[in-house]
Coordinates of C-alpha atoms in Angstrom, one line a residue:
R1 CA -87.0 -40.5 11.2
I2 CA -85.6 -43.1 13.6
H3 CA -88.0 -45.8 12.2
H4 CA -86.8 -45.0 8.6
E5 CA -83.2 -45.3 9.6
L6 CA -83.8 -48.6 11.4
F7 CA -85.7 -49.9 8.4
Q8 CA -82.9 -49.0 6.0
K9 CA -80.3 -50.6 8.3
E10 CA -82.3 -53.8 8.6
T11 CA -83.1 -54.0 4.9
S12 CA -79.5 -53.3 4.0
G13 CA -78.4 -56.1 6.4
I14 CA -80.8 -58.6 4.8
F15 CA -79.8 -57.8 1.3
E16 CA -76.1 -58.0 2.1
S17 CA -76.6 -61.3 3.8
L18 CA -78.4 -62.7 0.7
K19 CA -75.7 -61.4 -1.6
R20 CA -73.0 -63.0 0.6
R21 CA -74.8 -66.3 0.7
A22 CA -75.4 -66.2 -3.1
L23 CA -71.7 -65.7 -3.7
R24 CA -70.6 -68.4 -1.2
L25 CA -73.1 -70.9 -2.6
T26 CA -72.1 -70.3 -6.2
D27 CA -68.5 -70.7 -5.3
A28 CA -69.1 -73.8 -3.2
L29 CA -71.3 -75.5 -5.8
N30 CA -68.7 -74.9 -8.5
K31 CA -66.2 -76.9 -6.4
V32 CA -68.4 -80.0 -6.3
P33 CA -67.3 -82.4 -9.0
G34 CA -69.9 -82.6 -11.8
V35 CA -71.9 -79.5 -10.6
S36 CA -71.7 -76.2 -12.3
C37 CA -73.5 -73.1 -11.2
Q38 CA -73.9 -69.7 -12.9
P39 CA -73.7 -66.7 -10.6
I40 CA -76.9 -66.2 -8.6
D41 CA -78.2 -62.8 -9.4
G42 CA -81.5 -61.3 -8.3
A43 CA -83.1 -64.5 -7.0
M44 CA -83.1 -66.6 -3.8
Y45 CA -82.5 -69.7 -5.8
A46 CA -79.5 -71.4 -7.6
F47 CA -80.1 -73.5 -10.6
P48 CA -76.9 -75.6 -11.0
S49 CA -76.4 -78.2 -13.7
V50 CA -75.3 -81.6 -12.6
K51 CA -73.6 -84.2 -14.8
L52 CA -75.0 -87.6 -14.4
P53 CA -73.4 -91.0 -15.3
P54 CA -75.1 -93.1 -18.0
K55 CA -75.8 -95.8 -15.4
A56 CA -77.8 -93.3 -13.3
I57 CA -79.7 -92.1 -16.3
E58 CA -80.6 -95.7 -17.3
D59 CA -81.6 -96.5 -13.7
A60 CA -83.9 -93.5 -13.6
K61 CA -85.5 -94.6 -16.9
Q62 CA -86.1 -98.1 -15.6
K63 CA -87.8 -96.5 -12.5
E64 CA -89.8 -94.3 -14.8
Q65 CA -88.2 -91.2 -13.2
E66 CA -86.4 -88.2 -14.7
P67 CA -82.7 -88.6 -14.1
D68 CA -82.4 -85.4 -12.2
G69 CA -85.4 -86.4 -10.2
L70 CA -83.6 -89.6 -9.2
W71 CA -80.6 -87.5 -8.2
C72 CA -82.7 -85.1 -6.1
L73 CA -84.6 -88.0 -4.4
E74 CA -81.4 -89.8 -3.5
L75 CA -80.0 -86.5 -2.2
L76 CA -83.1 -86.0 0.0
E77 CA -83.0 -89.6 1.3
Q78 CA -79.3 -89.6 2.1
T79 CA -78.9 -86.1 3.4
G80 CA -82.2 -84.5 4.1
I81 CA -81.4 -81.7 1.7
V82 CA -84.5 -80.7 -0.3
T83 CA -84.0 -79.7 -4.0
V84 CA -86.3 -79.5 -7.0
P85 CA -85.3 -81.4 -10.2
G86 CA -84.7 -79.1 -13.2
S87 CA -86.8 -81.4 -15.4
G88 CA -89.9 -79.6 -13.8
F89 CA -88.7 -76.3 -15.4
G90 CA -88.4 -77.4 -19.0
Q91 CA -84.6 -77.9 -19.4
M92 CA -82.9 -79.0 -22.7
D93 CA -82.9 -82.7 -23.4
G94 CA -79.8 -84.3 -22.1
S95 CA -79.1 -81.6 -19.5
Y96 CA -79.8 -82.1 -15.8
H97 CA -80.2 -79.4 -13.2
F98 CA -81.6 -78.9 -9.7
R99 CA -82.9 -75.8 -8.0
T100 CA -81.9 -75.0 -4.4
T101 CA -82.4 -72.0 -2.2
I102 CA -79.8 -69.6 -0.8
L103 CA -81.9 -69.0 2.3
P104 CA -80.1 -71.3 4.8
P105 CA -78.3 -69.1 7.4
D106 CA -74.6 -68.7 6.9
E107 CA -73.7 -71.2 9.6
L108 CA -75.8 -73.9 7.9
L109 CA -74.8 -73.2 4.3
E110 CA -71.4 -74.7 4.6
E111 CA -72.8 -77.9 6.2
V112 CA -75.4 -78.2 3.4
V113 CA -72.6 -77.9 0.7
K114 CA -70.4 -80.4 2.6
K115 CA -73.3 -82.9 2.7
L116 CA -74.0 -82.3 -1.0
S117 CA -70.4 -82.8 -2.0
V118 CA -70.1 -86.1 0.0
F119 CA -73.4 -87.2 -1.6
Q120 CA -72.2 -86.4 -5.1
E121 CA -69.0 -88.4 -4.5
D122 CA -71.0 -91.4 -3.2
F123 CA -73.4 -91.0 -6.1
M124 CA -70.6 -91.2 -8.6
K125 CA -69.1 -94.2 -6.9
K126 CA -72.5 -95.9 -7.0
Y127 CA -73.2 -95.2 -10.7
G128 CA -69.8 -94.7 -12.1
D129 CA -68.1 -91.7 -13.7
C130 CA -69.5 -89.6 -16.5
N131 CA -68.1 -90.7 -19.8
G132 CA -67.9 -88.9 -23.2
S133 CA -69.6 -85.6 -23.6
G134 CA -71.0 -85.8 -20.1
G135 CA -67.6 -86.2 -18.4
Y136 CA -65.7 -83.9 -16.1

């Protein structure tokens, strides 16, 4: 009986922590300019969309990369944050996404989002704003 109660307590704590991180990450990602994230529900991953400037899309094509692949690679190089480009998941043409996990502990999650936000600001300065239908 004691083992079962302990198991339930630990399991409940893990699930509550994951729910809390999912809500916090969704909220934080939606505050990053050019990033939009649907609520994370039932997974340990977020799959936000990211608006990319035309200059970044053209630069990626010249490098024979997917535009969201370029974004993810630059994010990794500049921040150490590992994400997976949405192009590997069969997204619609002209849309760009990245996949990231909700598993960083609470105390690291804020730092990850802060780094991502600064990166996105620098990325937009480097490549210019999104114009037309891709603007924000």
